């Protein structure tokens, strides 16, 4: 069973800043819904572990990921495959960046395919759950990229501190540079 998805959103960050965020697995992967852990193998290869739950079927998925395309500051694309609850899973997610005045338009698209026990047992529940999780990922990206990078910190430090997870944004740097605003909660806590 294949699930295709696509959409777009705008962020006040520059294409370079958005690209730096999206092309860094340490920033991107923790935004995955039900994220558990990640192991980096090199700059573009990593394994991510996420919780899986569809109806009474529970377990975890281990997906070997690759940052397959990295065209600064225009495009980042991830591809991966792995196993979950006795099933094979393949994923792809691409992000095309377009300058739009003082902001960046992010066009995103991808596909998830599930074959085996999970697909046959979960049936029609798999697609709505997949779409819900994709929306959680995009919501997390939008929240992480919602504020422009502070100009004074831009010259002396990276976009975010290493290991920073926007879903758990309780760092002193973030608190000082971003105005208080409503959050959607810690979905990765």
Tab-separated table of N, CA and C in Angstrom, residues 2 5 20 53 72 80 85 106 115 119 121 125 136 159 161-162 175:
chain	number	residue	atom	x	y	z
A	2	UNK	N	0.666	2.126	-0.961
A	2	UNK	CA	1.437	3.363	-1.073
A	2	UNK	C	0.564	4.560	-0.709
A	5	UNK	N	1.792	12.034	-0.663
A	5	UNK	CA	1.418	13.263	0.024
A	5	UNK	C	2.202	14.432	-0.551
A	20	UNK	N	19.571	24.646	5.497
A	20	UNK	CA	20.464	24.170	6.562
A	20	UNK	C	19.693	23.326	7.585
A	53	UNK	N	1.904	2.123	15.677
A	53	UNK	CA	0.687	1.634	16.301
A	53	UNK	C	-0.503	1.854	15.395
A	72	UNK	N	22.038	22.877	-2.376
A	72	UNK	CA	21.964	24.111	-1.587
A	72	UNK	C	21.683	25.297	-2.481
A	80	UNK	N	14.385	6.220	2.384
A	80	UNK	CA	14.726	5.206	3.361
A	80	UNK	C	13.907	3.950	3.210
A	85	UNK	N	7.029	-4.234	12.422
A	85	UNK	CA	6.017	-5.223	12.776
A	85	UNK	C	5.865	-6.283	11.666
A	106	UNK	N	8.057	26.645	0.876
A	106	UNK	CA	8.532	25.261	0.937
A	106	UNK	C	7.469	24.368	0.314
A	115	UNK	N	4.430	-2.954	2.932
A	115	UNK	CA	4.113	-4.267	2.390
A	115	UNK	C	4.243	-5.311	3.487
A	119	UNK	N	0.394	-4.054	6.459
A	119	UNK	CA	-0.521	-3.588	5.414
A	119	UNK	C	-1.769	-4.460	5.344
A	121	UNK	N	-3.086	-6.474	7.745
A	121	UNK	CA	-3.883	-6.457	8.974
A	121	UNK	C	-4.505	-5.091	9.243
A	125	UNK	N	-7.105	1.408	7.752
A	125	UNK	CA	-6.688	2.334	8.809
A	125	UNK	C	-5.322	2.943	8.518
A	136	UNK	N	1.469	15.878	11.219
A	136	UNK	CA	2.224	16.174	12.448
A	136	UNK	C	3.653	16.602	12.108
A	159	UNK	N	22.198	27.910	12.871
A	159	UNK	CA	20.772	28.198	12.960
A	159	UNK	C	20.219	27.721	14.294
A	161	UNK	N	21.395	25.159	17.894
A	161	UNK	CA	22.498	24.461	18.545
A	161	UNK	C	22.477	22.989	18.159
A	162	UNK	N	23.636	22.326	18.088
A	162	UNK	CA	23.656	20.898	17.752
A	162	UNK	C	22.787	20.107	18.710
A	175	UNK	N	14.556	30.808	23.939
A	175	UNK	CA	13.716	31.667	24.759
A	175	UNK	C	14.109	33.132	24.585
